CSV table of C-alpha atoms in Angstrom, one decimal:
chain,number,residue,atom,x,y,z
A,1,UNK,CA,-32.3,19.1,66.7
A,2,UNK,CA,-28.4,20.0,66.0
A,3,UNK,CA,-26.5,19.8,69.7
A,4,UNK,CA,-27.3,23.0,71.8
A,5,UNK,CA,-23.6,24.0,72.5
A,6,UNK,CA,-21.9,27.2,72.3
A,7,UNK,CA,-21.5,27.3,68.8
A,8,UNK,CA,-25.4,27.9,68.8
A,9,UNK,CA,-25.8,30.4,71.2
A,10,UNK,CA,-28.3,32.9,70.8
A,11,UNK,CA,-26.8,36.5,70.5
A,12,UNK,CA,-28.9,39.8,71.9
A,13,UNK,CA,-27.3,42.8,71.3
A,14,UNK,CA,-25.5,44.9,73.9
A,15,UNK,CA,-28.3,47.8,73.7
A,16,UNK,CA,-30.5,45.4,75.2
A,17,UNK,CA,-28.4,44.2,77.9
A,18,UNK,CA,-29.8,45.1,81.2
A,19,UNK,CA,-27.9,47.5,83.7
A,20,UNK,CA,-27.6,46.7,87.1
A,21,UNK,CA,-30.4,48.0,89.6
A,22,UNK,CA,-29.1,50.9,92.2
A,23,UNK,CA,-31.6,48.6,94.6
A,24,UNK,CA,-29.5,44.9,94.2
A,25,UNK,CA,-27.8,44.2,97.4
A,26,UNK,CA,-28.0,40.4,97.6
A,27,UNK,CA,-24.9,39.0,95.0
A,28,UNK,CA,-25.1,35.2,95.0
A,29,UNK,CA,-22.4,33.1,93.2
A,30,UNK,CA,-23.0,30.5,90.4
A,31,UNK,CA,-21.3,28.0,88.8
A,32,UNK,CA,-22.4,26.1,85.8
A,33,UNK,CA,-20.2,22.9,85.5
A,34,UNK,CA,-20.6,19.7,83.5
A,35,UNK,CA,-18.8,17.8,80.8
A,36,UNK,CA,-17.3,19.1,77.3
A,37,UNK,CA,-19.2,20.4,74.9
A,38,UNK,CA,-22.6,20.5,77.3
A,39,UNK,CA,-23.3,24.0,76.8
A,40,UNK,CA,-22.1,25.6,79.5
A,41,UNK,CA,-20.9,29.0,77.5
A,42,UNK,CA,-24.2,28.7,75.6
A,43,UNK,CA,-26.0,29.4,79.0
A,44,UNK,CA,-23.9,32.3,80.3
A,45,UNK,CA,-24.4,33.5,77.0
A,46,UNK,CA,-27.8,33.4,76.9
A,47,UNK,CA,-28.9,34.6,79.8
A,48,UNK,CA,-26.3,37.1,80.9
A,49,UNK,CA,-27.6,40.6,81.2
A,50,UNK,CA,-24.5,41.8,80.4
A,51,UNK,CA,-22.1,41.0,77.3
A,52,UNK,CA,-20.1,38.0,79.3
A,53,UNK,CA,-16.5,37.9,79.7
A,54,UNK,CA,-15.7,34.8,78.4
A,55,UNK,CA,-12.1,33.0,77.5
A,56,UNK,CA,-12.7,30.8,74.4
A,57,UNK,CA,-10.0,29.6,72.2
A,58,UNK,CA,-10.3,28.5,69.0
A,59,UNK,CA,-9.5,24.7,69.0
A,60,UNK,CA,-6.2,23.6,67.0
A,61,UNK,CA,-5.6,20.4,65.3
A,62,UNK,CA,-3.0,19.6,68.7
A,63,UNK,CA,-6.0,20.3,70.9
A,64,UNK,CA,-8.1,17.4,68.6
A,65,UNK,CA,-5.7,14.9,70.0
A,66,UNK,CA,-6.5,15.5,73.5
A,67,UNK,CA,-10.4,16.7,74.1
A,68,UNK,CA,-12.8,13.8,72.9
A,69,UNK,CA,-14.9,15.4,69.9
A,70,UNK,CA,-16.6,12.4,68.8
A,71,UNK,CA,-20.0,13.9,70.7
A,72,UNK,CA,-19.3,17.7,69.8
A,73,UNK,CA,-17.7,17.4,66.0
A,74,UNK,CA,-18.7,20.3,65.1
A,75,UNK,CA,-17.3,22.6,68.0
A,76,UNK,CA,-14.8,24.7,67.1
A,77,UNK,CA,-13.8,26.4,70.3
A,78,UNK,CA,-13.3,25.9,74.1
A,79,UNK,CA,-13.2,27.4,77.0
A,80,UNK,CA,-9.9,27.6,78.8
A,81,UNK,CA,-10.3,29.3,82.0
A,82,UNK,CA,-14.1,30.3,82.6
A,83,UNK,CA,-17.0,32.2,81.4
A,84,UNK,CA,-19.3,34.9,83.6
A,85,UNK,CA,-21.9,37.3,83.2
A,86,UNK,CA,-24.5,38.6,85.5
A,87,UNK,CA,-28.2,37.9,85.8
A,88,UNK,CA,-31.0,40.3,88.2
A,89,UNK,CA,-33.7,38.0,89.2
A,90,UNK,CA,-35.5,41.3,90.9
A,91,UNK,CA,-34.3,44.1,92.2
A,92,UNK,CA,-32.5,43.1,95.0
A,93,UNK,CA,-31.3,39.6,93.8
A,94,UNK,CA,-28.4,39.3,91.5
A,95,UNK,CA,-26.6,36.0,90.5
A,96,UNK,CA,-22.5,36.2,89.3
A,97,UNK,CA,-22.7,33.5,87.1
A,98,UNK,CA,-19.3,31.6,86.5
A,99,UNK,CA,-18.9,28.8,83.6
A,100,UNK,CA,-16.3,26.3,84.1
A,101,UNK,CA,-14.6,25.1,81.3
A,102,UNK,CA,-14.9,21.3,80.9
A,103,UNK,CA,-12.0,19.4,79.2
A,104,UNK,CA,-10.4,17.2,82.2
A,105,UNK,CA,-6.9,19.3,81.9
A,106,UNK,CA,-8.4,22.6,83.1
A,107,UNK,CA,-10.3,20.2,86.0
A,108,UNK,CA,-7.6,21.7,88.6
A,109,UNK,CA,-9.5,25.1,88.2
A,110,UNK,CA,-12.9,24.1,89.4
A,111,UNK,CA,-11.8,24.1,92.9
A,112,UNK,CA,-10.7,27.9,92.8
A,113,UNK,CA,-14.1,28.2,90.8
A,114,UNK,CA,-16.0,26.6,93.9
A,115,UNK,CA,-14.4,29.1,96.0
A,116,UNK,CA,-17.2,31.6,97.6
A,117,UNK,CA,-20.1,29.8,95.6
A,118,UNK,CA,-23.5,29.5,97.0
A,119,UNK,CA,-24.8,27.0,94.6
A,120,UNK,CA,-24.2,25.3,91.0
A,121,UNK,CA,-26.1,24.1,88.2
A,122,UNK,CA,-24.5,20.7,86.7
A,123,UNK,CA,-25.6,20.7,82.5
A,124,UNK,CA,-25.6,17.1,81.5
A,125,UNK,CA,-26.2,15.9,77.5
A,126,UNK,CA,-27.9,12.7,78.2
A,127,UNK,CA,-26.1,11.0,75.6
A,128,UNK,CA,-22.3,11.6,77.5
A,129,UNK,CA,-23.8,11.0,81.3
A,130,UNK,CA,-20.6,9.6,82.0
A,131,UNK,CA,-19.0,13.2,81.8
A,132,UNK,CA,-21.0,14.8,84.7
A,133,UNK,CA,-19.5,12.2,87.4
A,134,UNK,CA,-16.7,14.2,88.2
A,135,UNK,CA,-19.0,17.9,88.5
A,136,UNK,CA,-21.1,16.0,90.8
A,137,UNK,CA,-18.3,14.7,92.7
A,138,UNK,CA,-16.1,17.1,93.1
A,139,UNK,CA,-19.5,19.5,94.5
A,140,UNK,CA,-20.3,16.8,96.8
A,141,UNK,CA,-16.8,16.6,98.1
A,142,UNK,CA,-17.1,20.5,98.7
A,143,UNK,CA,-20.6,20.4,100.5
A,144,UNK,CA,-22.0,22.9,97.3
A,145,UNK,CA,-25.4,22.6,96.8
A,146,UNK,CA,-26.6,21.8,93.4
A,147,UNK,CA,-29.3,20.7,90.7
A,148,UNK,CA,-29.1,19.3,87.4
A,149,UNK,CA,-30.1,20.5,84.5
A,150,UNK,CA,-30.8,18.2,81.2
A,151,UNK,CA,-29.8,20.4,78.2
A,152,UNK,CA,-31.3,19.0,74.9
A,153,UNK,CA,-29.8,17.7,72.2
A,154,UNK,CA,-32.1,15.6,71.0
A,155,UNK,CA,-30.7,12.4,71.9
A,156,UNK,CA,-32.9,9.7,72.8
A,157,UNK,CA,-35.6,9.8,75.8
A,158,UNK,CA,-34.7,9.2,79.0
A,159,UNK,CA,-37.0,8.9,81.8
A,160,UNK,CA,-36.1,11.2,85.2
A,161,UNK,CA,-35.7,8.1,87.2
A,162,UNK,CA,-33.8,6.4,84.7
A,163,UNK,CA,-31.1,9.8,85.1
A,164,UNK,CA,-31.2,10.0,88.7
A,165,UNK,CA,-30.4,6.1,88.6
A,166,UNK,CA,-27.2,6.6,86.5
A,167,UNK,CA,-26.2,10.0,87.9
A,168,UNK,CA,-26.6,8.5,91.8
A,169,UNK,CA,-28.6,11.4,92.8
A,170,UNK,CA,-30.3,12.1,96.1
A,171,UNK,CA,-34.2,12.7,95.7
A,172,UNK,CA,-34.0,16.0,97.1
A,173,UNK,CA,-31.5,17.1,93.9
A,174,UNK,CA,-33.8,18.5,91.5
A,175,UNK,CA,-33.4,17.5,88.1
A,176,UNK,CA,-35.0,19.7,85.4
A,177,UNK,CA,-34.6,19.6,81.7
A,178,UNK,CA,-33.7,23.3,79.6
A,179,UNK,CA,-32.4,24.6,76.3
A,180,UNK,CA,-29.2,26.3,77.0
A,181,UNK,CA,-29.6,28.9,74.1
A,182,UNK,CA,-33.2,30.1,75.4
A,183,UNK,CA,-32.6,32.9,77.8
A,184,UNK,CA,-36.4,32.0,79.4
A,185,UNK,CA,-35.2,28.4,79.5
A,186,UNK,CA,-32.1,28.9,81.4
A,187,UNK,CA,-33.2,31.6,83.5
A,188,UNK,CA,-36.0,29.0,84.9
A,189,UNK,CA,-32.8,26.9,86.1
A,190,UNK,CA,-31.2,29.3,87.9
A,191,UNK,CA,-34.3,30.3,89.5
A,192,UNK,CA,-35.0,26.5,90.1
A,193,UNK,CA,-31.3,26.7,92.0
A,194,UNK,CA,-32.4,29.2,94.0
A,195,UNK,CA,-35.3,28.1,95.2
A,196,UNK,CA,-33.5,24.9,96.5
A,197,UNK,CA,-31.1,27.0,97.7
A,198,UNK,CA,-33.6,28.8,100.0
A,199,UNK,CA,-35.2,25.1,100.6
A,200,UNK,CA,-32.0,24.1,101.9
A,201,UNK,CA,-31.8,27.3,104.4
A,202,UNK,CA,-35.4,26.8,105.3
A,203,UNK,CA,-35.2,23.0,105.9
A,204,UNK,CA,-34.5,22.7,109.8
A,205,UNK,CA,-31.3,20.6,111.1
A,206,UNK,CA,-32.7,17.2,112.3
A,207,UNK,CA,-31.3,16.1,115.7
C-alpha cells in the first residue's frame, strides 16, 4: 500500500459537501497533530463536510534541505500554517477541525493551535514513531486530552502494546488504527475522541 498522505487524499465534490444544521449548538475544537508527512491534511480532507481551508505550499528544492523526506519522497507539498474544515456528528454536535502542520520550524504554532481546544487526535506512521514525541508532549504539557490514531502505510505490524510501549502512553489513551483518506475511517476517530472526551467529563475526581 503506497503511504496514505495528502497527496492521496480522496476528493468529494463540493455538491456533496454537507451544510451546517440550523439545530448545531455544541462547536467543539479539534486538532490533528503528529509528525511530517502522517497525513494530517489527508484527514481534514477527507472528512470535512465542507471544502477545507487549507495552506499548502508546494515544496522547493530549498525546502528539501530542511524537512526530512526520506519517509514521504514522494510528497510534494506541505502545510505551512494549518488546515480546517468542519464535521456534524448529529444535529447538535459539530467538530472545527484544525490540522497542524508538522515540519519542526512551524512547531512554535501548535501552541496558538492548542488554544481553545477540547481534544486532539495525534496520527502516527508506525514506521517514524519517533516523530509523534513532541505532539504528545507538548498536549501533555497543556493538559489537552488526546488519542492516537495509527494511520496505515503499510509498514510492518506492530502490536498495540508494542506502540503504547514506545509512545509512553497511559492505558486510558486509546489507540486506534485508521486510513486517513477514508472519510468512514477517520470519522470513527473523531467519534472515538469524543467519546473519551465525554469519559473524561463523566469519570469522577478521586479524592
Amino acid at each position: 500500500m503506497d503511504s496514505a498522505n495528502s497527496d492521496l487524499a480522496e476528493a468529494r465534490p463540493a455538491s456533496s459537501r454537507t451544510p451546517l444544521s440550523s439545530t448545531a449548538d455544541n462547536g467543539l475544537k479539534i486538532v490533528i497533530v503528529g509528525g511530517f508527512g502522517v497525513g494530517k491534511t489527508t484527514m481534514v480532507r477527507s472528512v470535512s463536510d465542507i471544502r477545507p481551508l487549507n495552506t499548502e505550499e508546494t515544496m522547493t528544492l530549498a525546502s528539501r534541505d530542511v524537512d526530512d523526506l526520506r519517509a514521504v519522497p514522494q510528497k510534494s507539498a506541505t502545510t505551512v500554517a494549518f488546515d480546517f474544515g468542519r464535521i456534524s456528528l448529529d444535529e447538535r454536535t459539530v467538530l472545527y477541525l484544525f490540522g497542524a502542520p508538522g515540519q519542526e520550524r512551524f512547531w512554535f504554532l501548535w501552541d496558538r493551535l492548542f488554544s481553545g481546544t477540547l481534544g486532539a487526535v495525534v496520527l502516527v506512521d508506525t514506521r517514524r514513531l519517533a516523530d509523534s514525541w513532541y505532539a504528545i508532549d507538548r498536549l501533555e504539557h497543556h493538559g489537552t486530552p488526546f488519542i492516537v490514531a495509527r494511520n496505515d502505510f503499510g509498514g510492518p505490524p506492530h502490536s498495540a502494546q508494542q506502540l503504547r510501549e514506545a509512545l509512553d502512553l497511559d492505558p486510558h489513551i486509546p489507540l486506534i488504527d485508521c486510513d486517513a483518506r477514508s472519510r468512514s475511517s477517520s470519522k470513527k476517530v473523531l467519534i472515538a475522541l469524543v467519546e473519551h472526551l465525554q469519559a473524561l467529563v463523566g469519570t469522577p475526581e478521586t479524592a
